[in-house]
Coordinates of C-alpha atoms in Angstrom, one line a residue:
Chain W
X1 CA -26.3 -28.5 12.9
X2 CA -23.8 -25.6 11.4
X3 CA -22.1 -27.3 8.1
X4 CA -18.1 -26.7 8.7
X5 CA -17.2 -23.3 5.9
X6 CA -14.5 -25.3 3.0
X7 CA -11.9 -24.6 3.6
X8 CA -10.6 -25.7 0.1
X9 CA -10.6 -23.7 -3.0
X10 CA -10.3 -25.1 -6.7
X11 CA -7.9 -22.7 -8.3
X12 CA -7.1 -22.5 -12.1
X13 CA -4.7 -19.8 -13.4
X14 CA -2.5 -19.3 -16.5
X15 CA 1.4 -19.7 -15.3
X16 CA 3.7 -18.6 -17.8
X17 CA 1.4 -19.1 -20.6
X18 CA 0.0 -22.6 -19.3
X19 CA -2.9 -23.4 -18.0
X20 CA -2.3 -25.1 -13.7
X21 CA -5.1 -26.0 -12.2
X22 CA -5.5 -27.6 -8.3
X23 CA -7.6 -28.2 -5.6
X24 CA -5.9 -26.1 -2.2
X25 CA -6.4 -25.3 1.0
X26 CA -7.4 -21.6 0.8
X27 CA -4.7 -20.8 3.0
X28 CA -2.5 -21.7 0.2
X29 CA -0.3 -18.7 -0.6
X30 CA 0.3 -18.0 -4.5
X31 CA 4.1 -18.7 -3.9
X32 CA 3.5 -21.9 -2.4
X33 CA 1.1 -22.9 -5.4
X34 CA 3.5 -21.9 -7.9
X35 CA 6.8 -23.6 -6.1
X36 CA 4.4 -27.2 -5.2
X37 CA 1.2 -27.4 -7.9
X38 CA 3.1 -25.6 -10.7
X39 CA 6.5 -27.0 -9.5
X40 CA 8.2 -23.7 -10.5
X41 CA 10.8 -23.2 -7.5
X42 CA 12.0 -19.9 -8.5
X43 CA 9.7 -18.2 -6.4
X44 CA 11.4 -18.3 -3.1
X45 CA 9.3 -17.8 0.2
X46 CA 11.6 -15.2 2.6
X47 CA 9.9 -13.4 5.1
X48 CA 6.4 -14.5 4.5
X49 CA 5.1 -10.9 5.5
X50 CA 5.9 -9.1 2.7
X51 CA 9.0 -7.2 3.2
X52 CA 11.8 -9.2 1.6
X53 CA 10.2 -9.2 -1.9
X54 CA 11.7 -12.4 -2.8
X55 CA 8.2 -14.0 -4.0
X56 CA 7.8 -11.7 -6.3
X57 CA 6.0 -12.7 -9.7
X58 CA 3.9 -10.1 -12.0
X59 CA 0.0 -11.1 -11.7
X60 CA -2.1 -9.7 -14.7
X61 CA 1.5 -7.7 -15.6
X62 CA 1.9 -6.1 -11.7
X63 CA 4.5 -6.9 -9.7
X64 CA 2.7 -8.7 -6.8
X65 CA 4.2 -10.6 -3.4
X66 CA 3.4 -13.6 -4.0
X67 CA 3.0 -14.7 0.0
X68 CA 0.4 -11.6 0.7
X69 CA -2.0 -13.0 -1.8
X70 CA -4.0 -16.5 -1.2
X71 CA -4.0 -18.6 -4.5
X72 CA -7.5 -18.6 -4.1
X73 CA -7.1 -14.6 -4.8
X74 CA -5.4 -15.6 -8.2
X75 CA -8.2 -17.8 -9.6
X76 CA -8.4 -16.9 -13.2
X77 CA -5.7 -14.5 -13.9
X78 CA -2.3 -14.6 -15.6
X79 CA 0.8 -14.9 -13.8
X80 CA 4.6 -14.9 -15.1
X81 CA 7.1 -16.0 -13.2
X82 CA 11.3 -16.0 -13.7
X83 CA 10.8 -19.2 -15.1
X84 CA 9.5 -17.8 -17.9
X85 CA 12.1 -14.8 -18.7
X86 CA 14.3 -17.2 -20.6
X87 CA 14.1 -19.2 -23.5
X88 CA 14.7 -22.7 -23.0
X89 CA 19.0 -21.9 -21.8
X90 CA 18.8 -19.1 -23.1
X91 CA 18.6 -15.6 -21.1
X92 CA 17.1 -13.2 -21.6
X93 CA 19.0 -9.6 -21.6
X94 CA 17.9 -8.9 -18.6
X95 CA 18.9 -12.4 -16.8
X96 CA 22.3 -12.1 -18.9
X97 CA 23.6 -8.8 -17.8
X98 CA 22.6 -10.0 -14.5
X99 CA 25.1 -12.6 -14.7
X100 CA 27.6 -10.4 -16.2
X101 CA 27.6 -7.7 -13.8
X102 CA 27.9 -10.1 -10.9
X103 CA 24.5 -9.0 -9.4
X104 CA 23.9 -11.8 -7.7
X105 CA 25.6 -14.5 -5.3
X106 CA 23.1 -16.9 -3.6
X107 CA 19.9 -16.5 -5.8
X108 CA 17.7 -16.4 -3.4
X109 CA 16.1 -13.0 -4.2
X110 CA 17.0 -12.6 -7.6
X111 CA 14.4 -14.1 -9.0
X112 CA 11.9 -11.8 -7.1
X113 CA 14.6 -9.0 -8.2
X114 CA 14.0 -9.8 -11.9
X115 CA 10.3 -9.3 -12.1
X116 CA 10.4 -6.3 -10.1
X117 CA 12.5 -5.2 -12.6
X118 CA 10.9 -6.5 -15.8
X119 CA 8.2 -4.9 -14.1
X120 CA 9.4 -1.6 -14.3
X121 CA 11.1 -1.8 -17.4
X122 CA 7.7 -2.3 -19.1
X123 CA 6.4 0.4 -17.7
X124 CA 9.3 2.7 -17.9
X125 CA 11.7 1.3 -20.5
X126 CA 14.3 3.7 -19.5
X127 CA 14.3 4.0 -16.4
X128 CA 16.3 6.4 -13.8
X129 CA 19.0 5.4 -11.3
X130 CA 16.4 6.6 -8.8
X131 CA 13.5 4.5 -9.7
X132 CA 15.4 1.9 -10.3
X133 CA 16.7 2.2 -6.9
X134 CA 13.2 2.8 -5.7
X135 CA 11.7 -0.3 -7.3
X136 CA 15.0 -2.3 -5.9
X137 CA 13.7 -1.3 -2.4
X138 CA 11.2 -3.6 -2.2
X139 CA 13.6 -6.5 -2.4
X140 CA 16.7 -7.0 0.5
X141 CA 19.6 -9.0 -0.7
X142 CA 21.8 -10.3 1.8
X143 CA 25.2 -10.8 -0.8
X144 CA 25.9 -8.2 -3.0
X145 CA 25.5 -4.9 -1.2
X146 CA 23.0 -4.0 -4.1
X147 CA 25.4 -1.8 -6.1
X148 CA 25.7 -4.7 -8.9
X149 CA 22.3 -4.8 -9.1
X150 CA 22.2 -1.9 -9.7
X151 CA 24.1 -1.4 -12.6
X152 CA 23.1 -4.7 -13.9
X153 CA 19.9 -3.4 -14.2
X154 CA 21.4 -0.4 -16.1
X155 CA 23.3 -2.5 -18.4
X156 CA 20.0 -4.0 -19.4
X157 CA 18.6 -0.6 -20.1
X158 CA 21.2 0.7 -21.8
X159 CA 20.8 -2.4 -24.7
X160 CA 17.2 -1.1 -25.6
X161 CA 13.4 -2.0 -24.9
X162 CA 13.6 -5.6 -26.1
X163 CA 14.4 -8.0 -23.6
X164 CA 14.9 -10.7 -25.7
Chain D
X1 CA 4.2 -18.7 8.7
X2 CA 1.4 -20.2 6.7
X3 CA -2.3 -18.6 8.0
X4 CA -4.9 -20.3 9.9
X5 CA -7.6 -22.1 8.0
X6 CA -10.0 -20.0 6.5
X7 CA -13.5 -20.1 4.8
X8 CA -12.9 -18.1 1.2
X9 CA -16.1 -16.7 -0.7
X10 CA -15.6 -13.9 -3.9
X11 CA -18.5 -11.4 -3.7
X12 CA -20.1 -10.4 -6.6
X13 CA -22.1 -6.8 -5.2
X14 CA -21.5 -4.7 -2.1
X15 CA -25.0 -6.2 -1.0
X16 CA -23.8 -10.2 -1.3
X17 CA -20.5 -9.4 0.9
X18 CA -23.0 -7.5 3.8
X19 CA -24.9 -10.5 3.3
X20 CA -21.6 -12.5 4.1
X21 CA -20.3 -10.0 6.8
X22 CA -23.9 -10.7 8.5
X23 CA -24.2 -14.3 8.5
X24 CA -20.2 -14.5 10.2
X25 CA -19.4 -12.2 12.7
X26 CA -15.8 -13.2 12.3
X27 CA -15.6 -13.0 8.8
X28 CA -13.1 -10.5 7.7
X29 CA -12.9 -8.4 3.8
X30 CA -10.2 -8.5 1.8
X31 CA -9.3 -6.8 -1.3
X32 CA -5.6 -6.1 -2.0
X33 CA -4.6 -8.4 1.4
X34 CA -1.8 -5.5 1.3
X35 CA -2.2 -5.5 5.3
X36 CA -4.3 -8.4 6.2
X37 CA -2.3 -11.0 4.9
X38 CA 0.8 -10.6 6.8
X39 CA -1.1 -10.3 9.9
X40 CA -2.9 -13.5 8.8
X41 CA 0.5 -14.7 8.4
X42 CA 2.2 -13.6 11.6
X43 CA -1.1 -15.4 13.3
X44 CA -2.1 -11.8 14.9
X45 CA -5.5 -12.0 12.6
X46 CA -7.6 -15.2 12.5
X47 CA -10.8 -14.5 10.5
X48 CA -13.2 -17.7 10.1
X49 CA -13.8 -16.3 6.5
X50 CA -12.4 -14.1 4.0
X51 CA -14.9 -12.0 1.8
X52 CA -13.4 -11.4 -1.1
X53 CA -14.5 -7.8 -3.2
X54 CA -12.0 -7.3 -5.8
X55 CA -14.5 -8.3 -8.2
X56 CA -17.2 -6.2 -7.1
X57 CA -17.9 -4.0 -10.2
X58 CA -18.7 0.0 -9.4
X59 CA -15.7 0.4 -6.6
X60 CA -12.9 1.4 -9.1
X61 CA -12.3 4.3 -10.7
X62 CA -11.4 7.7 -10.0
X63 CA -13.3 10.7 -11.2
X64 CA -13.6 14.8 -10.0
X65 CA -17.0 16.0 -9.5
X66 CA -18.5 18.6 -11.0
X67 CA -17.3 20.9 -7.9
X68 CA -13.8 19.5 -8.3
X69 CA -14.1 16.8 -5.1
X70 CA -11.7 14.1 -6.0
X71 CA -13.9 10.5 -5.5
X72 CA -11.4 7.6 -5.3
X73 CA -13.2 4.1 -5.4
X74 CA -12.7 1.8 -2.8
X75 CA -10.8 -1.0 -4.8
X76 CA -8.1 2.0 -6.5
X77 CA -4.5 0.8 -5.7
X78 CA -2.0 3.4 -4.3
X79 CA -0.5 2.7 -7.7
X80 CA -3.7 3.8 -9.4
X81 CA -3.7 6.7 -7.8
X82 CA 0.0 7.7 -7.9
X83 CA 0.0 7.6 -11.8
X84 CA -3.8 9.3 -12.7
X85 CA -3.9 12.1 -14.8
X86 CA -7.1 13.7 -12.3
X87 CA -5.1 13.1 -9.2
X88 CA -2.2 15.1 -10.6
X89 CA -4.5 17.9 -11.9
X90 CA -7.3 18.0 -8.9
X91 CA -5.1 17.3 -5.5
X92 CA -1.1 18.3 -6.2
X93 CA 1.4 16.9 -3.9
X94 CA -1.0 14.0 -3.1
X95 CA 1.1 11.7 -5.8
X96 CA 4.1 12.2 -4.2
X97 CA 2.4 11.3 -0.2
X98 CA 1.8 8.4 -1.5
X99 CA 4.6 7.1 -2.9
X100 CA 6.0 7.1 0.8
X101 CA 3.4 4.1 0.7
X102 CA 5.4 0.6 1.1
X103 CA 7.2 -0.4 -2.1
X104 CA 5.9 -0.2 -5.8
X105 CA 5.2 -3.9 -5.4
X106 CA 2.9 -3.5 -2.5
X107 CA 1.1 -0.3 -3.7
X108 CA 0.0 -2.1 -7.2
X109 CA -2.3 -4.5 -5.2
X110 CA -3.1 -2.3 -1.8
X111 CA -6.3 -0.3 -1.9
X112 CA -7.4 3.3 -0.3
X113 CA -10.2 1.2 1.4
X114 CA -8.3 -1.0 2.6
X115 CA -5.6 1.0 4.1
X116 CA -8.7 3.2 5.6
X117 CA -10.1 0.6 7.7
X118 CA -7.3 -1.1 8.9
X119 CA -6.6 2.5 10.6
X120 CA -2.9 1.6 10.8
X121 CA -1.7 4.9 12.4
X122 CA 1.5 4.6 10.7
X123 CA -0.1 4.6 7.6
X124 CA -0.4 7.7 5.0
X125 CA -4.0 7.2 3.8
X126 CA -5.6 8.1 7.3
X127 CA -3.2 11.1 7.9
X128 CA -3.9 12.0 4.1
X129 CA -7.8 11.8 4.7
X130 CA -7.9 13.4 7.9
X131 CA -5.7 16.6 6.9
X132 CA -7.9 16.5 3.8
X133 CA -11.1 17.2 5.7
X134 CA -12.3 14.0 3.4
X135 CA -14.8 11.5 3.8
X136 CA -15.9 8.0 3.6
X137 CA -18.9 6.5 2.2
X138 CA -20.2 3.3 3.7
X139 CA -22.9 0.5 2.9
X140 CA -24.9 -2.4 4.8
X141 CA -27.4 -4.0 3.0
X142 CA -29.8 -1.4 4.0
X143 CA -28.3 1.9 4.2
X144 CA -25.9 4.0 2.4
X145 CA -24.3 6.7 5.1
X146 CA -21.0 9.3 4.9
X147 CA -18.4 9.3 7.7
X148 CA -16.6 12.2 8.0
X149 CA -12.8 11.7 8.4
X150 CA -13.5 13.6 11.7
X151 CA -15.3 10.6 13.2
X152 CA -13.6 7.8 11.4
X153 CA -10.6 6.8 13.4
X154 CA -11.8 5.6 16.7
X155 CA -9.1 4.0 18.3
X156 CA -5.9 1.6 18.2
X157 CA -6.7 0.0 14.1
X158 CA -10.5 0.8 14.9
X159 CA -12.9 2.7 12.8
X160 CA -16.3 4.1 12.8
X161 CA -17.4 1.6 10.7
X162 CA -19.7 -1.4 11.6
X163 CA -18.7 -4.8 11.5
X164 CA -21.9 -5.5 8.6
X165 CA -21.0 -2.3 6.9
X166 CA -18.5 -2.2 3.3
X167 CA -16.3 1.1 2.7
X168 CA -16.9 2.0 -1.1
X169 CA -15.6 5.7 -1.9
X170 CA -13.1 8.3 -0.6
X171 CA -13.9 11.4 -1.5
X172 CA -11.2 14.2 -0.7
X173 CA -11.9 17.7 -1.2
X174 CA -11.3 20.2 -3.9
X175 CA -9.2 23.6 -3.7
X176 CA -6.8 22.4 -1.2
X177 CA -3.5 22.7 -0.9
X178 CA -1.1 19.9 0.9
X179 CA 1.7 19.8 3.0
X180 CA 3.3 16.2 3.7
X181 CA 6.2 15.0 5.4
X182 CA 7.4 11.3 7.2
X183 CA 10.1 10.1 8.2
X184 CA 11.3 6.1 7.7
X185 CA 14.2 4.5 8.5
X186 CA 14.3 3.2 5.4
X187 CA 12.3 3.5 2.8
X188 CA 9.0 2.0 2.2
X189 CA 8.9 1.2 6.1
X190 CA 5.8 3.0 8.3
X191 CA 6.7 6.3 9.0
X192 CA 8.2 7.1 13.1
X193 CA 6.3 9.9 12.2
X194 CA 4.2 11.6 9.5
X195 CA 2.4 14.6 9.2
X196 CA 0.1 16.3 6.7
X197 CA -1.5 19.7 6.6
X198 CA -4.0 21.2 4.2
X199 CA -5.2 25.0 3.7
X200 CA -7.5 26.5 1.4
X201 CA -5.2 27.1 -1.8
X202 CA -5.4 31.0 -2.0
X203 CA -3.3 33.5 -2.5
X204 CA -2.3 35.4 1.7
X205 CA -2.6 33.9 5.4
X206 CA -3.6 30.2 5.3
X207 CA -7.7 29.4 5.6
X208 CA -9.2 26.6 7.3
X209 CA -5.7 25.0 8.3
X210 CA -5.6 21.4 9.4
X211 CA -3.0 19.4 10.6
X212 CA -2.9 15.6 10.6
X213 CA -0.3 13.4 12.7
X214 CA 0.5 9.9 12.6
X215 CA 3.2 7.6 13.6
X216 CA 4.0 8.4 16.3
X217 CA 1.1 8.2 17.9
X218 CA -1.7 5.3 18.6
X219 CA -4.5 7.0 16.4
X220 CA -4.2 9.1 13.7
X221 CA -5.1 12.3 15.1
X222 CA -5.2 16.2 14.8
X223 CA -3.5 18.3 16.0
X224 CA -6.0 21.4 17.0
X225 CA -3.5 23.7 19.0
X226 CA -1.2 23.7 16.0
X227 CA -3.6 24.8 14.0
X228 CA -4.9 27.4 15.9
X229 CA -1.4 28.3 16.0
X230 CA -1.5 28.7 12.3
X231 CA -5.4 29.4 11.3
X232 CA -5.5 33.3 9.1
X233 CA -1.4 33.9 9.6
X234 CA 0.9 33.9 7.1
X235 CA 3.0 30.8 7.2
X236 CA 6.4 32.2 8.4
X237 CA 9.1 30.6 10.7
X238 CA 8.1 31.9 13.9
X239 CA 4.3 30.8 13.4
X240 CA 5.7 27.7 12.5
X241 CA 7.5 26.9 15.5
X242 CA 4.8 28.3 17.5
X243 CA 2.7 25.2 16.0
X244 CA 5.4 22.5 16.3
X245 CA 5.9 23.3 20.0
X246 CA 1.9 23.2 20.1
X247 CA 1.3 19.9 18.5
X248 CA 4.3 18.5 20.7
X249 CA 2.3 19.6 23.7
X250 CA -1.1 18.6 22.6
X251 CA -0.5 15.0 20.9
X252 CA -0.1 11.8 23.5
X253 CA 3.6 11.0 21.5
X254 CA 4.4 7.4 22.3
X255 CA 7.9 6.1 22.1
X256 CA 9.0 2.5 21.2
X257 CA 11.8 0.0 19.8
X258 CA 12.1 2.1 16.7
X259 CA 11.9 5.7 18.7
X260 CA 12.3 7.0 21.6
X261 CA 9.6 9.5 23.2
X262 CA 12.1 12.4 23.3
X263 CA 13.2 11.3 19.7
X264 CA 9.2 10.5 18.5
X265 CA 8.5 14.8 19.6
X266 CA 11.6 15.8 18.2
X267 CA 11.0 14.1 14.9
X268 CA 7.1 14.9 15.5
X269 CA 7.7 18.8 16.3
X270 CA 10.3 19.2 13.3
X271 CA 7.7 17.5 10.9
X272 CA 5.2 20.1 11.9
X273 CA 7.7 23.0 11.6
X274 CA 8.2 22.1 7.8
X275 CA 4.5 20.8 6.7
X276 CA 3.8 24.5 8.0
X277 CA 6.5 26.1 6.0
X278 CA 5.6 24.2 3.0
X279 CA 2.1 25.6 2.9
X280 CA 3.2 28.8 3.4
X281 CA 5.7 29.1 0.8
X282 CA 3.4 28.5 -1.7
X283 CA 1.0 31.5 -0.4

């Protein structure tokens, strides 16, 4: 007699700086953990294969898709998600000049959008056009044609490092 | 879609995942899930189990031996690699190949290794390693042994490698100089094409030429006429196109959705053309 594999996993990770804990299916993608056991719903599920970069959330500080990794993957480490960019009503700059240079419509990918580009504004806190561009590739956005995302981003950059 | 149910163990050494691979002959490793995830997730890959070595300690890292051979552990990112400081200073041009790699938020989890044995022939790591002249290094719990880059791409997303057996390092050789080229529709999408060609990196003709193709083929593959074509010549524009209309002739193109066959050799033959040029412009 073969025992049956689990094919549950006990995950604990730290979501914007608090501690969520569950028992899951291992099949359990990270987005779908953070959107039903952490009840954060700004991670959207799109494509579900990667492409349209709207689960996107920083694990350990890296921008990561959060449907091509199982929660199971994520045991242990730290993730942030766009909940976590503002403070309480607050925006954060990066949020703000977001709204103020219309670079969004639906929502639906923005909030993969903004930790891509936290992301890179971490690592490059001026970034070029071009990589910002770059970075924005990973993400598709149906509504605005991308251009006011664009220069949202660049509005951010131009107020400094600090995002707050 | 959400995957098929799945057994999930972390491995703590390259000898407790050969342990795992051995006792489930449908297991299946996973590191940065980069590529096996969304195939997981599209239902084309069912593994009972998923092995789990991103923990594994002594498969990071990447360091140039003493005779310059770049070693890139199995677990580095594409990320890793596109921003190291020996990469940039032992294999030039290499940083900018693979940042025709999927999207910065793909290549900060995807892994050489990974991308190596999932032999995707649209991929740049197998074109990379094969135009490199590179190798792989491979354990079981029993054996350690090298595959050349030569021998490692058998087939349609099938390697050398056996089923028990866990790729650790990459090792790419020193003193050469690279040529790469792809086209995407868009970018961050597989290439319809790609091509890379190495030489030795000394000044007149070009030594040891060779000439990797992907994309538009079914398995990464070289193209030997073309570099013939080129082998001890001087990279001009008339060797050049003699080792585009080679390859053209020698490779099995394949056409589809995204391509045409007259549009794959077109694309395919114009790739060569430049990769060619490039080396020999720096000669």
């Amino acid at each position: 007699m073969i025992a049956m594999p689990s094919h549950t996993a006990t995950v604990a990770m730290e979501v914007n700086d608090t501690t969520v804990a569950a028992a899951v299916e291992t099949r359990t993608s990270l987005a779908e953990f953070l959107r039903v056991q952490a009840g954060l719903t700004g991670t959207k599920l799109g494509c579900e294969h990667g492409v349209c970069g709207a689960c996107t959330v920083l694990v350990d500080d890296e921008p990561t898709r959060g449907c091509l990794v199982f929660a199971a993957q994520v045991d242990g480490k730290k993730v942030r998600t766009v909940e976590g960019l503002a403070d309480g009503r607050a925006l954060n700059r990066l949020q703000q000049a977001f709204h103020e240079n219309f670079g969004l419509q639906c929502g639906f990918c923005t909030g993969g959008i903004l930790m891509s580009m936290t992301s890179l504004m971490e690592k490059e806190p001026n970034p070029s056009r071009e990589q910002i561009v770059e970075w924005l590739s990973g993400h598709l956005c149906r509504c605005t044609g991308y251009e006011t995302i664009i220069n949202a981003v660049l509005a951010a950059v131009a107020g400094g490092e600090d995002l707050r | 879609m959400k995957s098929a149910p799945f057994a999930y163990a972390r491995a703590h050494s390259v000898e407790e995942a050969c342990a795992m691979l051995e006792s489930d002959e449908d297991a299946k490793i996973v590191a940065g899930g980069q590529s096996l995830v969304p195939m997981m997730n599209l239902r084309l890959a069912y593994p009972s189990r998923l092995v789990d070595v991103s923990a594994i300690p002594g498969l990071s890292g990447i360091e140039s031996g003493s005779d310059g051979t770049l070693r890139i552990g199995a677990l580095v990112t594409h990320a890793q690699v596109e921003h190291s400081s020996t990469v940039a200073e032992v294999a030039p041009g290499l940083q900018e190949a693979v940042q025709h790699i999927a999207h910065p938020q793909i290549r900060s989890r995807g892994t050489i290794g990974g991308s190596l044995c999932h032999a995707d022939a649209a991929a740049e790591w197998p074109v990379l390693l094969l135009a490199y002249g590179g190798s792989v290094t491979v354990q079981d719990r029993s054996a350690t042994r090298v595959i050349l880059a030569d021998d490692l791409f058998q087939g349609v997303f099938a390697t050398a490698l056996r089923p028990t057996e866990l790729l650790t390092r990459v090792d790419l050789p020193a003193g050469r100089r690279l040529a790469f080229r792809e086209i995407e529709r868009r970018m961050g999408d597989y290439g319809l094409a790609l091509v890379a060609a190495t030489c030795d990196d000394i000044e007149g003709p070009l030594q040891n030429v060779r000439i990797a193709v992907g994309g538009a083929v079914g398995v990464t593959v070289r193209a030997s006429a073309a570099e013939a074509a080129v082998e001890g010549k001087r990279g001009d524009p008339a060797v050049a196109s003699e080792a585009a209309e080679a390859a053209v002739r020698e490779l099995r193109i394949i056409g589809d959705a995204n391509g045409s066959l007259a549009y794959r050799r077109h694309i395919v033959h114009g790739l060569v053309e430049q990769v060619v040029l490039t080396l020999g412009a720096a000669q």
